[in-house]
Amino acid sequence: MATGATFDVLVIGGGINGCGIARDLAGRGYSVLLAEKDDFASGTSSWSTKLIHGGLRYLEHYEFRLVREALVEREVLWALAPHIVRPLRFVLPHHRGLRPAWLLRLGLFVYDHLGGRKRLPATRTVDLRSDSAGEPLKADYVRAFEYSDLWVDDARLVVLNARDAADRGADVRNGTAVTAAGPDGDGWSITLRGAAGTETVRARMLVNAAGPWVDDVLRGALGRNEARHVRLVQGSHIVVRRAFDHDGAYIFQNSDGRIVFAIPYEGEFTLIGTTDRDYDGEPHDVAITEEETDYLLAAVADYLAQPPGRDDIVWTYSGVRPLFDDGASKAQEATRDYVLTLEDGRGRPPLLNVFGGKLTTYRRLAEAVAVKVAGAIGAKGRPWTEGAPLPGGDLTIEAAADLAGTLAEAHPELPSALTERLARLYGTRAWQLLEGVSRAGDLGRGFGADLTWREVRFLMDTEWARTAEDVLWRRTKLGLFVSGEEARALDDAMAGGGDRASAAA
Ligand code: FAD
């Protein structure tokens, strides 16, 4: 079906980069269509370590531009989405035989002072013999450095950018693949395939933000014979039963020069990752290998007095970094910086390819894309995202911390663990989710853990959730807590559009 609709820009890919670009451009006044073939954040953007960080170890690779931009961006993103972003202190134990203490201290001094740190506390030296951070560690570790970075719910960061793009006028679609694109006059004719069938639209410019699939889009939809720009680097994580009691995180150095994080996760767990290995398969099929599992368990066993074993693993996940192939020999040395390549001129309509990047720098990447778009099809608007909160984040950092208490006071009929979770996931939008609720029964049918039809419906109506997997593994992480049977019941209820769910309430 040809709708004939014409857009200024069509963005391919609903990961953090595509959603951030669509939001930025829509807010400047461009007409935008964002097409994601599966679900928002179903690619790399939900498989990250979930840190908003400068990247301490990139200093060793002299990536000062990237590290500085990322450091500055930490507090910007914290203020824009204080419900899904939280500060975290990282303990870096000094390991005799690895990097010397003076080098760690110097690196952290640079990290503290390279830019942008206003609210986050500075680095301090920790005596592990007396500090609670030392309790879970082996007695050999006596000294550590503790520094600040932030944690973010990566999949929610993506969907909130999509939500805001739509609120600002973008046509935002998941379940919609770009299958073909060819020049058509001074723009592009693009074929989209979605649940409702095939559709053809026009756009003056294409932005290829397909992450690990950037080259596939070039070869497939655009019919290029040759496209080898992306270096796929696999990173895997294991989630184990809580390995230590305090709320801080660890950054452990490994004898191969790499580092491994151990981070408190979803209350009852510890997230351990990541690895760095070249990958040449289909990105969706990536899965942790036995060797990577052994590597991660061994890395933490070097430090923790009571390290987790294989039996403590409750979940694993793996993703591929879509890095720009700069010819580095080792996967861990390939640049983490983003690269934008604009193809236009000689009668061809403009195409911009996005390579690399990090969650942390997605907003700056989107601003850089907007400059390229302005050059190619004409400027609209001005940079605007630095001070514009994401949906649900329109409150101060202090108010975000108090929101769970305020919600609990207004809804004494609900368990405080639920109001706390809703405040953390939805920020001020939690009020909208709970509108009209005066008794627990108003939330409708339960699907395990504390998930109810009210929340599921909210996610279907306002966040494009279509399946149990969207709800359990991306919009929330309740998949860690519900059974397979409960997940299937949720899938059935969502497929039925809610009639069966309401009837069973
Ligand atoms: P993706 O999220 O993969 O999005 C691309 C999307 O394009 C996909 O959803 C895909 O379905 C869609 N698509 C593909 N083809 C088509 C098509 N034909 N039509 C429509 N849609 C299509 N960064 C940080 O800042 N902090 C971290 O702690 C961190 N940790 C990481 C740990 C690991 C293990 C990995 C792998 C990465 C980590 N990163 C981190 C980096 C960050 O996750 C990525 O840079 C970022 O998610 C890439 O986003 P993207 O939008 O480019 O790609």
XYZ file of C-alpha atoms and ligand atoms in Angstrom:
558
model
C 0.000 0.000 0.000
C 1.430 3.434 -0.885
C 0.316 6.124 1.516
C 2.303 8.820 -0.243
C 3.066 10.386 3.138
C 6.194 12.533 2.955
C 8.558 13.209 5.848
C 11.614 15.374 6.221
C 13.582 12.533 7.800
C 13.046 8.800 8.152
C 15.088 7.268 10.971
C 15.867 3.542 10.720
C 16.284 1.823 14.104
C 14.641 2.292 17.491
C 17.656 1.839 19.729
C 18.941 4.663 21.890
C 20.489 6.447 18.926
C 17.477 6.266 16.592
C 15.026 7.258 19.340
C 17.267 10.088 20.567
C 17.680 11.380 16.991
C 13.927 11.210 16.286
C 13.194 13.099 19.498
C 15.743 15.815 18.821
C 14.635 16.341 15.197
C 10.902 16.301 16.017
C 11.477 18.898 18.740
C 13.201 21.157 16.184
C 10.159 21.010 13.910
C 11.176 18.396 11.321
C 8.536 15.875 10.298
C 9.986 12.506 11.304
C 9.123 8.851 10.923
C 10.948 6.433 13.230
C 10.842 2.777 12.144
C 11.970 -0.047 14.445
C 11.755 -3.567 13.061
C 11.189 -5.315 16.400
C 10.711 -3.525 19.697
C 12.364 -0.364 20.966
C 15.649 -1.313 22.660
C 15.403 -4.923 21.484
C 18.896 -4.522 19.949
C 22.067 -3.498 21.740
C 20.396 -0.797 23.801
C 18.915 -3.155 26.393
C 21.986 -5.387 26.675
C 24.387 -2.827 28.125
C 26.037 -2.569 31.544
C 23.568 0.310 32.100
C 26.127 2.892 33.144
C 26.109 6.568 32.401
C 29.818 6.946 32.665
C 32.854 8.664 31.272
C 34.508 5.273 30.844
C 37.534 5.248 33.116
C 39.397 2.695 31.039
C 39.012 4.666 27.788
C 41.500 7.127 29.295
C 44.096 4.397 28.779
C 43.253 4.482 25.071
C 43.591 8.292 25.031
C 39.921 8.790 24.098
C 39.866 12.180 25.843
C 37.209 13.750 23.592
C 34.805 10.904 24.212
C 35.532 10.662 27.936
C 35.107 14.392 28.461
C 31.841 14.551 26.525
C 30.531 11.526 28.434
C 31.606 12.901 31.824
C 29.810 16.179 31.176
C 26.726 14.329 29.961
C 26.387 12.346 33.211
C 24.792 15.115 35.248
C 22.802 16.405 32.253
C 21.048 13.032 31.870
C 20.588 12.667 35.629
C 18.645 15.943 35.662
C 16.572 14.997 32.585
C 15.485 11.613 33.902
C 16.057 11.462 37.660
C 13.500 8.640 38.008
C 15.465 6.138 35.881
C 18.994 7.431 36.547
C 20.730 7.158 39.904
C 24.228 7.915 41.146
C 26.415 5.012 42.090
C 29.733 4.830 43.933
C 32.316 2.440 42.453
C 34.989 0.824 44.583
C 38.202 0.070 42.691
C 40.434 -2.161 44.841
C 44.167 -1.804 44.392
C 45.539 -5.166 43.213
C 49.237 -5.734 43.831
C 50.805 -6.788 40.536
C 48.308 -4.881 38.372
C 48.088 -1.121 37.774
C 50.074 0.760 40.471
C 48.113 2.810 43.025
C 49.608 6.109 41.809
C 48.346 5.406 38.267
C 44.821 4.649 39.503
C 44.840 7.821 41.600
C 46.086 9.867 38.650
C 43.443 8.404 36.323
C 40.717 9.179 38.846
C 42.030 12.697 39.361
C 41.705 13.289 35.613
C 38.262 11.612 35.680
C 37.115 13.912 38.489
C 38.389 17.062 36.820
C 37.991 16.555 33.072
C 34.597 18.234 33.225
C 30.999 18.434 34.279
C 31.107 17.117 37.865
C 28.993 19.428 40.003
C 26.818 17.230 42.216
C 28.563 13.880 42.120
C 31.016 13.426 45.002
C 34.750 13.260 44.216
C 37.059 10.261 44.500
C 38.187 9.162 47.954
C 40.701 6.636 49.187
C 39.180 3.737 51.112
C 40.807 1.655 53.841
C 39.239 -1.726 53.122
C 40.199 -3.023 56.583
C 37.745 -0.648 58.231
C 35.274 0.379 55.477
C 32.136 -1.699 54.833
C 33.195 -1.911 51.154
C 36.024 -4.176 52.327
C 33.778 -6.717 54.068
C 32.875 -8.857 51.004
C 36.473 -8.777 49.719
C 39.382 -11.114 50.401
C 41.652 -9.956 53.205
C 44.561 -9.350 50.761
C 42.824 -6.204 49.535
C 43.589 -3.362 51.919
C 43.263 -0.236 49.836
C 40.792 1.005 47.232
C 39.609 4.148 45.491
C 35.944 5.046 45.387
C 34.572 7.267 42.599
C 31.204 8.286 41.115
C 29.289 7.391 37.968
C 25.589 6.764 37.335
C 23.286 3.859 36.594
C 20.380 3.991 34.111
C 17.529 1.723 33.111
C 18.738 1.463 29.497
C 15.578 0.075 27.876
C 13.436 2.701 29.592
C 15.777 5.474 28.488
C 15.118 4.337 24.915
C 11.335 4.108 25.155
C 11.084 7.475 26.915
C 12.918 9.063 23.994
C 10.470 7.363 21.607
C 7.544 8.566 23.748
C 8.788 12.137 23.735
C 9.468 12.031 19.987
C 5.845 10.977 19.444
C 4.590 13.652 21.854
C 6.451 16.182 19.720
C 4.803 15.000 16.525
C 6.998 12.165 15.210
C 5.352 9.111 13.649
C 6.873 6.450 15.879
C 6.466 2.758 15.024
C 7.804 -0.495 16.367
C 7.248 -3.770 14.545
C 8.057 -1.890 11.324
C 11.095 -2.817 9.224
C 12.605 -0.736 6.464
C 12.949 -3.286 3.674
C 13.873 -1.116 0.677
C 14.890 2.452 -0.018
C 15.733 4.051 -3.336
C 16.182 7.559 -4.739
C 12.941 9.191 -5.858
C 13.371 12.680 -7.272
C 15.217 14.730 -4.660
C 14.266 12.373 -1.816
C 13.827 8.705 -0.979
C 11.047 6.254 -1.604
C 11.037 3.835 1.316
C 9.240 0.529 1.780
C 8.110 -0.326 5.289
C 6.878 -3.729 6.400
C 4.767 -3.980 9.534
C 1.920 -5.994 11.048
C -0.580 -4.267 8.751
C 1.395 -5.099 5.592
C 3.660 -3.121 3.303
C 3.609 0.623 2.877
C 5.625 3.094 0.819
C 6.498 6.540 2.158
C 8.775 9.337 1.021
C 11.427 11.209 2.969
C 13.850 13.960 2.029
C 16.600 12.318 4.068
C 17.397 8.896 5.548
C 19.201 8.343 8.842
C 20.530 4.810 9.232
C 20.746 4.233 13.002
C 20.388 0.462 12.839
C 23.243 -0.194 15.294
C 24.768 -3.624 14.602
C 22.600 -3.817 11.458
C 23.878 -0.586 9.845
C 25.817 -2.550 7.214
C 22.875 -4.952 6.712
C 20.614 -1.986 5.942
C 23.183 -0.673 3.460
C 23.479 -4.062 1.750
C 19.817 -5.085 2.045
C 17.429 -2.124 1.918
C 19.837 0.096 -0.015
C 21.214 -2.610 -2.283
C 24.911 -1.850 -1.785
C 27.312 -4.553 -2.883
C 29.875 -3.777 -0.271
C 29.458 -2.395 3.247
C 31.923 -3.222 6.024
C 32.019 -0.373 8.452
C 30.857 -1.947 11.692
C 32.990 -4.051 13.991
C 30.732 -6.217 16.139
C 32.158 -6.718 19.616
C 30.269 -9.062 21.917
C 29.763 -8.223 25.578
C 28.068 -10.594 28.007
C 26.734 -10.303 31.542
C 25.660 -12.724 34.237
C 23.060 -11.918 36.892
C 23.623 -13.758 40.172
C 21.887 -13.829 43.526
C 23.028 -10.818 45.514
C 26.778 -11.240 46.057
C 27.252 -8.468 48.666
C 25.032 -6.413 50.936
C 25.901 -2.749 50.443
C 24.499 -0.472 47.713
C 27.811 0.429 46.056
C 29.373 -1.259 43.023
C 32.827 -2.714 42.356
C 35.141 -2.294 39.408
C 37.614 -5.157 39.404
C 40.816 -5.119 37.372
C 41.674 -8.316 35.585
C 45.135 -9.622 34.753
C 44.409 -9.279 30.975
C 44.127 -5.502 31.412
C 40.323 -5.508 31.215
C 37.907 -4.586 33.996
C 34.734 -6.264 35.260
C 31.884 -4.526 37.086
C 29.790 -6.021 39.910
C 26.689 -3.865 40.358
C 23.617 -4.193 42.619
C 20.691 -5.153 40.358
C 16.911 -5.117 40.797
C 17.119 -5.414 44.588
C 17.888 -9.107 44.912
C 20.708 -9.569 42.410
C 24.215 -8.565 41.331
C 25.009 -7.813 37.699
C 28.490 -8.924 36.599
C 30.024 -7.933 33.267
C 31.266 -7.477 30.724
C 33.381 -9.307 28.189
C 34.891 -7.992 24.931
C 35.252 -10.379 21.983
C 34.822 -10.034 18.239
C 31.567 -11.465 16.910
C 30.611 -12.344 13.355
C 27.122 -13.893 13.598
C 23.618 -12.380 13.383
C 23.383 -9.874 16.279
C 19.992 -11.181 17.458
C 21.451 -14.684 17.967
C 24.259 -13.583 20.262
C 24.424 -15.514 23.539
C 26.944 -15.862 26.335
C 29.503 -18.647 25.813
C 30.730 -21.096 28.466
C 34.133 -19.448 28.214
C 32.704 -15.997 28.955
C 30.752 -17.340 31.940
C 33.962 -18.876 33.314
C 35.824 -15.630 32.658
C 33.310 -13.504 34.582
C 33.071 -15.930 37.505
C 36.867 -16.126 37.713
C 37.235 -12.340 37.569
C 35.035 -11.807 40.643
C 36.438 -14.874 42.425
C 39.784 -13.114 42.427
C 38.310 -10.458 44.724
C 35.228 -11.693 46.627
C 35.783 -13.804 49.744
C 32.587 -15.755 48.974
C 32.298 -15.571 45.200
C 29.174 -16.671 43.327
C 29.271 -20.002 41.478
C 27.413 -21.295 38.430
C 24.445 -22.288 40.604
C 23.965 -18.675 41.634
C 23.413 -17.513 38.038
C 19.733 -16.624 37.525
C 19.963 -14.927 34.129
C 22.522 -14.039 31.480
C 22.421 -11.646 28.575
C 24.658 -10.756 25.724
C 24.803 -7.959 23.170
C 27.058 -6.653 20.436
C 28.605 -3.219 20.372
C 28.252 -1.753 16.877
C 31.672 -0.078 16.837
C 33.107 1.851 13.932
C 35.792 -0.363 12.425
C 38.943 1.700 12.910
C 41.227 -1.249 12.242
C 42.329 -1.697 15.886
C 43.800 -5.140 16.427
C 42.083 -5.993 19.724
C 38.303 -5.760 20.288
C 38.856 -3.838 23.521
C 40.945 -1.235 21.684
C 38.426 -0.407 18.924
C 37.182 3.152 19.392
C 34.023 3.641 21.454
C 33.498 7.063 19.916
C 30.716 7.628 17.399
C 31.240 8.342 13.724
C 28.670 9.905 11.359
C 29.083 9.527 7.606
C 26.949 11.660 5.292
C 26.461 10.546 1.701
C 24.901 13.091 -0.636
C 25.635 15.184 -3.694
C 25.946 14.024 -7.296
C 22.151 13.952 -7.556
C 21.771 11.450 -4.703
C 19.394 12.208 -1.841
C 21.098 12.480 1.556
C 21.808 9.393 3.678
C 23.461 9.608 7.087
C 24.943 6.486 8.701
C 25.479 6.324 12.463
C 28.276 4.119 13.824
C 29.297 3.395 17.389
C 28.390 5.578 20.319
C 27.370 4.853 23.876
C 24.123 5.192 25.788
C 25.815 7.978 27.725
C 26.453 10.171 24.703
C 23.254 9.512 22.721
C 21.886 13.037 23.289
C 25.078 14.669 22.018
C 25.156 12.248 19.088
C 21.588 13.331 18.225
C 22.677 16.977 18.317
C 25.560 16.185 15.959
C 23.119 14.403 13.625
C 20.846 17.470 13.657
C 23.763 19.597 12.409
C 24.255 17.175 9.481
C 20.518 17.147 8.743
C 20.469 20.962 8.716
C 23.368 20.974 6.250
C 21.656 18.450 3.986
C 18.007 19.569 3.904
C 17.975 22.958 5.654
C 18.011 24.066 9.283
C 15.004 24.020 11.584
C 14.906 24.912 15.273
C 17.837 25.032 17.653
C 19.474 22.617 20.105
C 16.884 22.130 22.855
C 17.297 18.782 24.600
C 19.868 19.762 27.248
C 17.241 21.210 29.585
C 14.133 19.295 28.501
C 13.155 16.447 30.859
C 12.184 13.078 29.470
C 8.603 11.895 30.139
C 8.095 11.405 33.889
C 11.354 13.215 34.676
C 9.827 16.667 35.142
C 10.891 16.948 38.770
C 14.052 17.777 40.652
C 16.559 15.112 41.655
C 15.458 15.586 45.293
C 11.754 15.310 44.413
C 12.473 12.165 42.405
C 14.044 10.628 45.499
C 10.924 11.566 47.517
C 8.389 10.501 44.893
C 7.983 6.939 46.187
C 7.053 8.299 49.632
C 4.611 10.845 48.178
C 2.928 8.166 46.043
C 2.704 5.813 49.022
C 1.029 8.523 51.107
C -1.509 9.199 48.370
C -2.144 5.468 47.854
C -2.065 3.799 51.283
C -4.159 0.971 49.786
C -1.147 -0.198 47.729
C 1.962 -2.064 48.946
C 4.880 0.348 49.380
C 7.139 -1.908 47.265
C 4.747 -1.313 44.355
C 4.567 2.471 44.706
C 8.340 2.497 45.014
C 8.739 0.476 41.806
C 6.241 2.647 39.913
C 8.000 5.846 41.039
C 11.338 4.435 39.877
C 10.029 3.342 36.467
C 7.523 6.033 35.554
C 8.426 9.117 37.615
C 5.574 11.642 37.563
C 3.722 9.497 34.996
C 3.001 7.105 37.881
C 0.205 9.545 38.893
C -1.386 9.020 35.484
C -0.995 5.239 35.778
C -2.735 5.246 39.180
C -5.457 7.755 38.311
C -8.791 6.747 39.857
C -7.262 3.911 41.915
C -8.635 3.875 45.461
C -8.422 0.190 46.336
C -5.951 -2.512 45.309
C -8.687 -4.271 43.260
C -8.847 -1.270 40.918
C -5.519 -2.405 39.446
C -7.184 -5.403 37.799
C -5.858 -8.877 37.237
C -2.409 -9.810 38.547
C 0.236 -11.493 36.372
C 2.823 -12.448 38.976
C 5.222 -10.342 41.065
C 3.292 -7.067 41.504
C 2.386 -6.635 37.833
C -1.276 -5.879 37.190
C -3.447 -5.261 34.158
C -3.552 -1.532 34.949
C 0.204 -1.262 34.396
C 0.175 -3.553 31.356
C -2.596 -1.482 29.734
C -0.655 1.702 30.487
C 2.384 0.201 28.737
C 0.307 -0.905 25.740
C -1.389 2.496 25.454
C 1.558 4.810 26.057
C 4.741 2.780 25.416
C 3.896 0.550 22.410
C 4.178 -2.711 24.411
C 2.775 -5.584 22.336
C 3.987 -8.800 23.983
C 4.810 -10.204 27.417
C 8.498 -9.967 26.504
C 8.193 -6.221 25.827
C 6.616 -5.754 29.272
C 8.683 -8.229 31.297
C 12.163 -7.637 29.860
C 12.242 -4.095 28.485
C 9.503 -1.801 29.919
C 10.144 -3.487 33.298
C 12.521 -6.222 34.488
C 9.754 -8.228 36.142
C 10.805 -11.170 33.970
C 13.301 -11.890 36.749
C 10.419 -12.509 39.141
C 7.509 -14.106 37.214
C 7.131 -17.743 36.168
C 6.911 -19.045 32.589
C 3.220 -19.788 33.122
C 2.548 -16.234 34.294
C 4.395 -14.858 31.270
C 2.263 -16.992 28.933
C -0.939 -15.799 30.651
C 0.248 -12.230 30.138
C 0.932 -12.872 26.446
C -2.588 -14.289 26.024
C -4.173 -11.363 27.821
C -2.236 -8.833 25.722
C -3.092 -10.647 22.478
C -6.756 -10.547 23.494
C -6.523 -6.778 23.877
C -7.574 -6.932 27.496
C -11.092 -8.335 27.336
C -10.041 -11.602 28.919
C -7.804 -9.813 31.417
C -10.580 -7.478 32.535
C -13.050 -10.332 32.756
C -10.691 -12.236 35.018
C -9.975 -9.231 37.231
P 20.660 -0.666 18.811
O 20.203 -0.511 20.205
O 21.092 -2.042 18.422
O 19.457 -0.209 17.883
C 19.418 -0.471 16.499
C 17.994 -0.877 16.158
O 17.822 -0.920 14.752
C 17.614 -2.258 16.671
O 16.592 -2.133 17.656
C 17.151 -3.015 15.422
O 16.056 -3.868 15.653
C 16.808 -1.865 14.469
N 16.870 -2.212 13.055
C 17.840 -2.916 12.431
N 17.539 -3.037 11.115
C 16.360 -2.382 10.914
C 15.533 -2.179 9.778
N 15.848 -2.661 8.555
N 14.375 -1.484 9.928
C 14.018 -0.988 11.142
N 14.770 -1.186 12.273
C 15.926 -1.864 12.141
N 27.029 2.343 26.705
C 27.034 3.120 27.814
O 26.934 4.348 27.718
N 27.146 2.589 29.062
C 27.319 1.260 29.270
O 27.387 0.800 30.413
C 27.370 0.424 28.131
N 27.572 -0.898 28.288
C 27.556 -1.721 27.201
C 27.752 -3.085 27.392
C 27.646 -3.950 26.318
C 27.849 -5.424 26.536
C 27.334 -3.461 25.034
C 27.148 -4.400 23.894
C 27.191 -2.084 24.828
C 27.312 -1.203 25.911
N 27.173 0.182 25.751
C 27.184 1.002 26.845
C 27.014 0.775 24.417
C 25.547 1.011 24.056
O 24.722 0.002 24.580
C 25.405 1.064 22.536
O 26.334 1.948 21.996
C 24.021 1.526 22.113
O 23.025 0.801 22.770
C 23.860 1.387 20.607
O 22.573 1.861 20.283
P 22.064 1.885 18.798
O 20.778 2.643 18.791
O 23.127 2.351 17.886
O 21.839 0.341 18.416
